[in-house]
Every structure is written in structure tokens, then in C-alpha cells.
PDB file of C-alpha atoms in Angstrom:
ATOM      1  CA  ARG A 116       4.507 -17.417  -8.201  1.00 92.00           C
ATOM      2  CA  ILE A 117       6.015 -15.945  -5.045  1.00 95.00           C
ATOM      3  CA  LEU A 118       7.109 -19.380  -3.865  1.00 96.00           C
ATOM      4  CA  ALA A 119       8.779 -20.044  -7.208  1.00 93.00           C
ATOM      5  CA  ALA A 120      10.560 -16.719  -7.634  1.00 93.00           C
ATOM      6  CA  ASP A 121      10.597 -14.625  -4.459  1.00 97.00           C
ATOM      7  CA  ALA A 122      10.460 -16.955  -1.458  1.00 97.00           C
ATOM      8  CA  ASP A 123      13.549 -15.270   0.044  1.00 97.00           C
ATOM      9  CA  ALA A 124      11.712 -11.989   0.641  1.00 98.00           C
ATOM     10  CA  ALA A 125      11.975 -10.492   4.129  1.00 97.00           C
ATOM     11  CA  PHE A 126       8.210  -9.960   4.256  1.00 98.00           C
ATOM     12  CA  CYS A 127       5.108  -9.718   2.090  1.00 98.00           C
ATOM     13  CA  LEU A 128       3.155  -6.443   2.207  1.00 98.00           C
ATOM     14  CA  LEU A 129      -0.487  -6.269   1.078  1.00 98.00           C
ATOM     15  CA  THR A 130      -1.603  -2.644   0.681  1.00 98.00           C
ATOM     16  CA  GLY A 131      -5.362  -3.067   0.925  1.00 97.00           C
ATOM     17  CA  ASP A 132      -8.436  -4.285  -0.905  1.00 96.00           C
ATOM     18  CA  LEU A 133      -7.733  -7.749   0.441  1.00 97.00           C
ATOM     19  CA  ALA A 134     -11.170  -8.883  -0.767  1.00 93.00           C
ATOM     20  CA  ASP A 135     -13.682  -7.428  -3.203  1.00 92.00           C
ATOM     21  CA  ALA A 136     -16.323  -7.352  -0.476  1.00 89.00           C
ATOM     22  CA  GLY A 137     -14.832  -7.868   2.987  1.00 89.00           C
ATOM     23  CA  GLY A 138     -16.283 -11.022   4.518  1.00 91.00           C
ATOM     24  CA  ASP A 139     -15.262 -14.068   6.499  1.00 96.00           C
ATOM     25  CA  MET A 140     -15.214 -16.491   3.565  1.00 96.00           C
ATOM     26  CA  ALA A 141     -13.035 -14.249   1.422  1.00 96.00           C
ATOM     27  CA  TYR A 142     -10.603 -13.582   4.261  1.00 98.00           C
ATOM     28  CA  ALA A 143     -10.456 -17.275   5.127  1.00 98.00           C
ATOM     29  CA  GLY A 144      -9.401 -17.947   1.541  1.00 97.00           C
ATOM     30  CA  LEU A 145      -6.761 -15.242   1.805  1.00 97.00           C
ATOM     31  CA  ALA A 146      -5.480 -16.683   5.087  1.00 98.00           C
ATOM     32  CA  ALA A 147      -5.143 -20.140   3.516  1.00 98.00           C
ATOM     33  CA  ALA A 148      -3.191 -18.703   0.586  1.00 96.00           C
ATOM     34  CA  LEU A 149      -0.870 -16.624   2.765  1.00 97.00           C
ATOM     35  CA  ALA A 150      -0.225 -19.591   5.080  1.00 98.00           C
ATOM     36  CA  ARG A 151       1.768 -21.146   2.226  1.00 98.00           C
ATOM     37  CA  LEU A 152       4.327 -18.337   2.288  1.00 98.00           C
ATOM     38  CA  PRO A 153       7.503 -18.721   4.358  1.00 98.00           C
ATOM     39  CA  MET A 154       7.852 -15.011   5.184  1.00 98.00           C
ATOM     40  CA  PRO A 155       5.764 -12.780   7.491  1.00 97.00           C
ATOM     41  CA  CYS A 156       2.769 -11.117   5.809  1.00 98.00           C
ATOM     42  CA  HIS A 157       1.642  -7.622   6.771  1.00 98.00           C
ATOM     43  CA  LEU A 158      -1.912  -6.626   5.851  1.00 98.00           C
ATOM     44  CA  LEU A 159      -3.413  -3.177   5.402  1.00 98.00           C
ATOM     45  CA  PRO A 160      -7.140  -2.531   4.833  1.00 98.00           C
ATOM     46  CA  GLY A 161      -8.464  -0.772   1.742  1.00 97.00           C
ATOM     47  CA  ASN A 162     -11.860   0.678   0.970  1.00 97.00           C
ATOM     48  CA  HIS A 163     -13.255  -2.766   0.038  1.00 96.00           C
ATOM     49  CA  ASP A 164     -12.278  -4.242   3.407  1.00 97.00           C
ATOM     50  CA  ASP A 165     -13.995  -4.671   6.757  1.00 97.00           C
ATOM     51  CA  ARG A 166     -11.832  -4.419   9.883  1.00 97.00           C
ATOM     52  CA  ALA A 167     -14.104  -6.526  12.091  1.00 96.00           C
ATOM     53  CA  ALA A 168     -14.197  -9.395   9.601  1.00 97.00           C
ATOM     54  CA  LEU A 169     -10.454  -9.110   9.061  1.00 97.00           C
ATOM     55  CA  ARG A 170      -9.812  -9.408  12.785  1.00 97.00           C
ATOM     56  CA  ARG A 171     -12.043 -12.459  13.069  1.00 97.00           C
ATOM     57  CA  ILE A 172      -9.927 -14.329  10.526  1.00 98.00           C
ATOM     58  CA  PHE A 173      -6.581 -12.670  11.344  1.00 98.00           C
ATOM     59  CA  PRO A 174      -6.681 -12.338  15.162  1.00 96.00           C
ATOM     60  CA  ALA A 175      -3.000 -11.332  15.262  1.00 96.00           C
ATOM     61  CA  LEU A 176      -3.660  -8.292  13.088  1.00 97.00           C
ATOM     62  CA  PRO A 177      -1.922  -5.239  14.635  1.00 97.00           C
ATOM     63  CA  ASP A 178      -3.862  -2.624  16.589  1.00 97.00           C
ATOM     64  CA  ASP A 179      -2.526   0.902  17.138  1.00 97.00           C
ATOM     65  CA  GLY A 180      -4.436   1.177  20.411  1.00 96.00           C
ATOM     66  CA  GLY A 181      -7.435   2.844  18.791  1.00 96.00           C
ATOM     67  CA  GLY A 182      -8.738  -0.099  16.791  1.00 96.00           C
ATOM     68  CA  PHE A 183      -6.942   0.796  13.566  1.00 98.00           C
ATOM     69  CA  VAL A 184      -4.671  -1.587  11.660  1.00 98.00           C
ATOM     70  CA  GLN A 185      -1.458   0.404  11.995  1.00 98.00           C
ATOM     71  CA  GLN A 186       2.000  -0.750  12.943  1.00 98.00           C
ATOM     72  CA  SER A 187       5.686   0.119  12.922  1.00 98.00           C
ATOM     73  CA  ILE A 188       8.144  -2.427  11.532  1.00 97.00           C
ATOM     74  CA  VAL A 189      11.885  -2.207  12.142  1.00 96.00           C
ATOM     75  CA  THR A 190      14.025  -3.477   9.264  1.00 95.00           C
ATOM     76  CA  PRO A 191      17.777  -3.345   8.552  1.00 94.00           C
ATOM     77  CA  SER A 192      17.104  -0.584   6.009  1.00 94.00           C
ATOM     78  CA  GLY A 193      14.880   1.570   8.214  1.00 96.00           C
ATOM     79  CA  ARG A 194      11.428   1.831   9.745  1.00 97.00           C
ATOM     80  CA  PHE A 195       8.231   0.921   7.886  1.00 98.00           C
ATOM     81  CA  LEU A 196       5.092   2.689   9.093  1.00 98.00           C
ATOM     82  CA  LEU A 197       1.908   0.983   7.882  1.00 98.00           C
ATOM     83  CA  LEU A 198      -1.139   3.261   7.911  1.00 98.00           C
ATOM     84  CA  ASP A 199      -4.839   2.412   7.950  1.00 98.00           C
ATOM     85  CA  THR A 200      -6.680   4.820   5.597  1.00 98.00           C
ATOM     86  CA  LEU A 201     -10.031   2.982   5.551  1.00 98.00           C
ATOM     87  CA  ARG A 202     -13.066   5.204   6.109  1.00 97.00           C
ATOM     88  CA  ASP A 203     -15.871   2.775   6.872  1.00 94.00           C
ATOM     89  CA  GLY A 204     -18.440   2.646   4.091  1.00 92.00           C
ATOM     90  CA  LYS A 205     -16.651   5.128   1.836  1.00 96.00           C
ATOM     91  CA  PRO A 206     -14.426   4.609  -1.242  1.00 96.00           C
ATOM     92  CA  TRP A 207     -12.154   7.526  -0.394  1.00 97.00           C
ATOM     93  CA  GLY A 208      -9.496   7.433   2.295  1.00 98.00           C
ATOM     94  CA  LEU A 209      -9.073   9.216   5.606  1.00 98.00           C
ATOM     95  CA  LEU A 210      -6.545   9.539   8.390  1.00 98.00           C
ATOM     96  CA  CYS A 211      -8.607  10.771  11.338  1.00 97.00           C
ATOM     97  CA  PRO A 212      -7.076  12.729  14.259  1.00 98.00           C
ATOM     98  CA  ALA A 213      -6.480   9.507  16.226  1.00 98.00           C
ATOM     99  CA  ARG A 214      -4.577   7.881  13.368  1.00 98.00           C
ATOM    100  CA  LEU A 215      -2.609  11.054  12.695  1.00 98.00           C
ATOM    101  CA  ALA A 216      -1.686  11.288  16.385  1.00 98.00           C
ATOM    102  CA  TRP A 217      -0.371   7.728  16.259  1.00 98.00           C
ATOM    103  CA  LEU A 218       1.694   8.576  13.171  1.00 98.00           C
ATOM    104  CA  ALA A 219       3.114  11.720  14.785  1.00 98.00           C
ATOM    105  CA  ALA A 220       4.132   9.797  17.902  1.00 98.00           C
ATOM    106  CA  GLU A 221       5.769   7.034  15.881  1.00 97.00           C
ATOM    107  CA  LEU A 222       7.696   9.530  13.755  1.00 97.00           C
ATOM    108  CA  GLU A 223       8.995  11.309  16.844  1.00 96.00           C
ATOM    109  CA  ALA A 224      10.098   7.975  18.322  1.00 95.00           C
ATOM    110  CA  THR A 225      12.133   6.924  15.269  1.00 92.00           C
ATOM    111  CA  GLY A 226      15.130   9.156  15.944  1.00 90.00           C
ATOM    112  CA  ASP A 227      17.192   9.467  12.777  1.00 94.00           C
ATOM    113  CA  GLU A 228      16.085   6.198  11.134  1.00 96.00           C
ATOM    114  CA  SER A 229      15.268   6.047   7.452  1.00 97.00           C
ATOM    115  CA  LEU A 230      11.497   5.946   6.940  1.00 98.00           C
ATOM    116  CA  PHE A 231       9.157   4.147   4.565  1.00 98.00           C
ATOM    117  CA  ILE A 232       5.370   4.568   4.616  1.00 98.00           C
ATOM    118  CA  ALA A 233       2.789   2.157   3.189  1.00 98.00           C
ATOM    119  CA  MET A 234      -0.932   2.919   2.920  1.00 98.00           C
ATOM    120  CA  HIS A 235      -3.866   2.165   0.649  1.00 98.00           C
ATOM    121  CA  HIS A 236      -5.078   5.578  -0.545  1.00 98.00           C
ATOM    122  CA  PRO A 237      -2.610   8.044  -2.076  1.00 98.00           C
ATOM    123  CA  PRO A 238      -2.640  11.668  -0.856  1.00 98.00           C
ATOM    124  CA  PHE A 239      -2.529  13.039  -4.404  1.00 98.00           C
ATOM    125  CA  ALA A 240      -4.211  12.737  -7.792  1.00 98.00           C
ATOM    126  CA  THR A 241      -2.548  10.448 -10.321  1.00 98.00           C
ATOM    127  CA  GLY A 242      -4.282  11.875 -13.407  1.00 98.00           C
ATOM    128  CA  ILE A 243      -6.830   9.044 -13.671  1.00 97.00           C
ATOM    129  CA  PRO A 244     -10.089  10.955 -12.960  1.00 97.00           C
ATOM    130  CA  SER A 245     -12.216   7.919 -12.176  1.00 96.00           C
ATOM    131  CA  MET A 246      -9.876   7.009  -9.297  1.00 97.00           C
ATOM    132  CA  ASP A 247      -8.616  10.426  -8.226  1.00 97.00           C
ATOM    133  CA  ARG A 248     -12.011  11.250  -6.674  1.00 96.00           C
ATOM    134  CA  PHE A 249     -11.278   8.446  -4.187  1.00 97.00           C
ATOM    135  CA  MET A 250      -7.865   9.647  -2.992  1.00 98.00           C
ATOM    136  CA  LEU A 251      -7.005  10.400   0.637  1.00 98.00           C
ATOM    137  CA  ARG A 252      -8.814  13.348   2.217  1.00 98.00           C
ATOM    138  CA  GLY A 253      -7.309  15.706   4.774  1.00 97.00           C
ATOM    139  CA  VAL A 254      -3.979  15.833   2.932  1.00 98.00           C
ATOM    140  CA  ASP A 255      -2.806  19.078   4.558  1.00 98.00           C
ATOM    141  CA  ASP A 256      -3.063  17.553   8.037  1.00 98.00           C
ATOM    142  CA  PHE A 257      -1.150  14.483   6.867  1.00 98.00           C
ATOM    143  CA  TRP A 258       1.572  16.578   5.261  1.00 98.00           C
ATOM    144  CA  ALA A 259       1.959  18.781   8.336  1.00 98.00           C
ATOM    145  CA  ILE A 260       2.965  15.689  10.310  1.00 98.00           C
ATOM    146  CA  LEU A 261       5.300  14.374   7.629  1.00 98.00           C
ATOM    147  CA  VAL A 262       7.160  17.545   6.716  1.00 97.00           C
ATOM    148  CA  PRO A 263       9.458  17.765   9.783  1.00 97.00           C
ATOM    149  CA  HIS A 264      10.702  14.278   8.856  1.00 97.00           C
ATOM    150  CA  ARG A 265      10.790  14.868   5.108  1.00 97.00           C
ATOM    151  CA  ALA A 266      14.560  14.316   4.784  1.00 96.00           C
ATOM    152  CA  ARG A 267      14.275  10.791   6.232  1.00 97.00           C
ATOM    153  CA  LEU A 268      11.351   9.633   4.062  1.00 98.00           C
ATOM    154  CA  ARG A 269      12.840   7.358   1.422  1.00 98.00           C
ATOM    155  CA  HIS A 270       9.723   5.951  -0.260  1.00 98.00           C
ATOM    156  CA  LEU A 271       5.921   5.803  -0.146  1.00 98.00           C
ATOM    157  CA  PHE A 272       4.083   2.593  -1.133  1.00 98.00           C
ATOM    158  CA  PHE A 273       0.399   2.680  -2.128  1.00 98.00           C
ATOM    159  CA  GLY A 274      -2.398   0.331  -3.189  1.00 98.00           C
ATOM    160  CA  HIS A 275      -5.806   1.418  -4.515  1.00 97.00           C
ATOM    161  CA  LEU A 276      -4.901   2.216  -8.162  1.00 97.00           C
ATOM    162  CA  HIS A 277      -4.576  -1.378  -9.426  1.00 97.00           C
ATOM    163  CA  ARG A 278      -1.762  -0.554 -11.851  1.00 97.00           C
ATOM    164  CA  PRO A 279       1.984   0.189 -11.784  1.00 97.00           C
ATOM    165  CA  ILE A 280       2.601   3.905 -11.281  1.00 98.00           C
ATOM    166  CA  SER A 281       5.693   5.681  -9.971  1.00 98.00           C
ATOM    167  CA  GLY A 282       6.905   9.223  -9.456  1.00 98.00           C
ATOM    168  CA  SER A 283       7.357  11.663  -6.594  1.00 98.00           C
ATOM    169  CA  TRP A 284       5.000  13.631  -4.382  1.00 98.00           C
ATOM    170  CA  ARG A 285       6.373  16.838  -2.886  1.00 97.00           C
ATOM    171  CA  GLY A 286       9.838  15.444  -3.537  1.00 97.00           C
ATOM    172  CA  ILE A 287       9.224  11.995  -1.988  1.00 98.00           C
ATOM    173  CA  PRO A 288       9.472   8.977  -4.331  1.00 98.00           C
ATOM    174  CA  PHE A 289       6.399   6.742  -4.503  1.00 98.00           C
ATOM    175  CA  SER A 290       5.199   3.602  -6.252  1.00 98.00           C
ATOM    176  CA  PHE A 291       2.059   1.600  -6.915  1.00 98.00           C
ATOM    177  CA  VAL A 292       2.267  -1.920  -8.348  1.00 97.00           C
ATOM    178  CA  ALA A 293      -0.081  -3.999 -10.469  1.00 96.00           C
ATOM    179  CA  SER A 294      -2.926  -5.748  -8.712  1.00 95.00           C
ATOM    180  CA  PRO A 295      -2.881  -9.567  -8.545  1.00 92.00           C
ATOM    181  CA  ASN A 296      -6.548  -9.269  -9.564  1.00 90.00           C
ATOM    182  CA  HIS A 297      -8.050  -6.876 -12.149  1.00 91.00           C
ATOM    183  CA  GLN A 298      -6.312  -3.730 -13.405  1.00 96.00           C
ATOM    184  CA  VAL A 299      -7.582  -0.152 -13.709  1.00 97.00           C
ATOM    185  CA  ALA A 300      -7.205   1.203 -17.237  1.00 97.00           C
ATOM    186  CA  LEU A 301      -4.777   4.017 -18.010  1.00 97.00           C
ATOM    187  CA  ASP A 302      -7.615   6.369 -18.878  1.00 97.00           C
ATOM    188  CA  LEU A 303      -6.615   9.991 -18.294  1.00 97.00           C
ATOM    189  CA  VAL A 304      -9.880  11.445 -19.624  1.00 96.00           C
ATOM    190  CA  THR A 305     -13.030   9.606 -18.541  1.00 92.00           C
ATOM    191  CA  GLU A 306     -14.969  10.940 -15.579  1.00 91.00           C
ATOM    192  CA  GLY A 307     -18.126   9.509 -14.081  1.00 84.00           C
ATOM    193  CA  GLU A 308     -19.451   6.917 -11.686  1.00 87.00           C
ATOM    194  CA  ASP A 309     -17.756   3.903 -13.263  1.00 91.00           C
ATOM    195  CA  VAL A 310     -14.070   2.972 -13.106  1.00 94.00           C
ATOM    196  CA  PRO A 311     -12.708   1.579 -16.405  1.00 94.00           C
ATOM    197  CA  GLY A 312     -10.856  -1.709 -16.098  1.00 95.00           C
ATOM    198  CA  CYS A 313      -8.575  -3.420 -18.587  1.00 95.00           C
ATOM    199  CA  ALA A 314      -6.993  -6.782 -19.376  1.00 92.00           C
ATOM    200  CA  GLU A 315      -3.407  -5.764 -18.650  1.00 93.00           C
ATOM    201  CA  PRO A 316      -1.426  -8.478 -16.820  1.00 91.00           C
ATOM    202  CA  SER A 317      -1.971  -8.893 -13.121  1.00 94.00           C
ATOM    203  CA  GLY A 318       1.107  -8.926 -10.923  1.00 95.00           C
ATOM    204  CA  TYR A 319       2.882  -7.776  -7.793  1.00 97.00           C
ATOM    205  CA  GLY A 320       5.988  -5.827  -6.847  1.00 98.00           C
ATOM    206  CA  VAL A 321       9.418  -7.038  -5.822  1.00 98.00           C
ATOM    207  CA  ILE A 322      11.151  -4.332  -3.795  1.00 98.00           C
ATOM    208  CA  LEU A 323      14.916  -4.223  -3.269  1.00 98.00           C
ATOM    209  CA  ILE A 324      16.142  -1.873  -0.533  1.00 97.00           C
ATOM    210  CA  ASP A 325      19.574  -1.136   0.871  1.00 95.00           C
ATOM    211  CA  ASP A 326      21.360   1.953   2.168  1.00 92.00           C
ATOM    212  CA  GLU A 327      21.807   3.395  -1.327  1.00 94.00           C
ATOM    213  CA  ARG A 328      18.714   2.412  -3.313  1.00 97.00           C
ATOM    214  CA  VAL A 329      15.035   1.534  -3.433  1.00 98.00           C
ATOM    215  CA  VAL A 330      14.285  -0.467  -6.581  1.00 98.00           C
ATOM    216  CA  VAL A 331      10.725  -1.483  -7.477  1.00 98.00           C
ATOM    217  CA  HIS A 332      10.383  -4.372  -9.924  1.00 97.00           C
ATOM    218  CA  HIS A 333       7.042  -5.492 -11.394  1.00 96.00           C
ATOM    219  CA  ARG A 334       6.473  -9.244 -11.526  1.00 94.00           C
ATOM    220  CA  PRO A 335       3.640 -10.269 -13.912  1.00 93.00           C
ATOM    221  CA  LEU A 336       1.485 -13.230 -12.959  1.00 90.00           C
ATOM    222  CA  GLU A 337       0.859 -14.203 -16.563  1.00 81.00           C
ATOM    223  CA  GLY A 338       2.481 -13.525 -19.905  1.00 71.00           C
ATOM    224  CA  GLY A 339       6.041 -13.777 -18.608  1.00 63.00           C
ATOM    225  CA  GLU A 340       6.408 -17.474 -17.885  1.00 63.00           C
ATOM    226  CA  THR A 341       8.785 -18.355 -20.722  1.00 69.00           C
ATOM    227  CA  ALA A 342      12.340 -17.196 -20.079  1.00 74.00           C
ATOM    228  CA  PHE A 343      15.090 -17.324 -22.674  1.00 80.00           C
ATOM    229  CA  TRP A 344      18.616 -16.000 -23.168  1.00 86.00           C
ATOM    230  CA  LEU A 345      18.941 -12.794 -25.178  1.00 87.00           C
TER     231      LEU A 345
END
């Protein structure tokens, strides 16, 4: 679908949960699929992933110097900071002191550039109880590092929720996009051990960025194949 409709993209960003259960065979399949794309692909781990297995299959995966999959990407529209929120063996997210120190140093080094941050776990509740218990922990420490640069933060991109969601957090616009696999149901009531899924269309996001705008489009992978003039 990307090759047919969005092959001119500057890069492809995968915001975590790259496999259901991180393992060499699953990541080898992912590598084969991504090898078909003409643009660079940037991978972030989610709570279903395993860094060691990822690095075996993707040896060029970035390293922030502490073993975490974090990197800074310079683009014509500003700087993308990709954060690793994986807490080994846990479904919730964490940015430990080492990862936060890396983020603080990168932010200080960016001067007056526009900033975009991508990460798997959101630092806030979305109103879906079954998933909100797995949000990022240590939010106050994260925010303390961000707040001096608040005016330059143009957008936050998240994974984890498996459905399109948008809004703002402490005045910063954010977006989630549909998963190319299963979707989480829009269930604002149910609490418990299980996460309700649904048969809503899978998909991905197409992001348009320039000096004046950040536009997030949602591209379905099924149900939208037939185009016609209105």
C-alpha cells in the first residue's frame, strides 16, 4: 500500500510493537517487508519488543550510547527525537534517568530548531481504561525536561494505542494512528485485565509537515480501495 500511494515519503517511522512477541523470525519478516521500501525506515521498540533480538536482525539500529534505541533526525522541517520507552518485561513505559539525560542533552543541542518527538507509550491517559494503565510512568520527570523547550515542540507522535487518536497534551498537539494489525476498541468504560479489540480497519498515517502546518492523514489498509469522483 505504501509503495502504491506513498512511496515519495521522506522516511517511514514505526512507533513500536514491531512484533507481537519479539523474536528473530518475526523481525526477519519485518526486515524483508521494509527492504521493499525506497525510503529510510526508523524503528522504535514497544512493550512487545525485545531490543537484543531487534539488534540481531537490524544491526544498524541506533544506539544512544547506553544501549537504548534513541536517535535524533535532522529534517528540513525540524528535529525529530525518537525515544525508547520500553521497560523490559513490562507493558507500561519508562524513560529511566539515562534516557532522560540523553533527551535533555539533545534538546540543549538543538538551538532554536522546531522539535518533534516520537515514542511508543504516551505520557497521559487517553480515556480508554484498559490501555491507560500501561501509559508512560515518571511523567513529571519527562515534563521537567520538555518544558523549557515547550515553545519549539510542534507535535508528539505515539504508538501503543492501536487506533487513531489526536488532541493536545499540556498544549502540545499529538497523534496516534491506526495499527496495520489489530485495533483497540473505543471502549471508554471497561476496566480489567483484558484489552478489548475490534474489527475497525487497519491502517497507517501519512504526515505532511512544512513551516506552517502538521497534517496527519489516516490511510486505511482495507475498505478504501475503490476511488471514484464525487
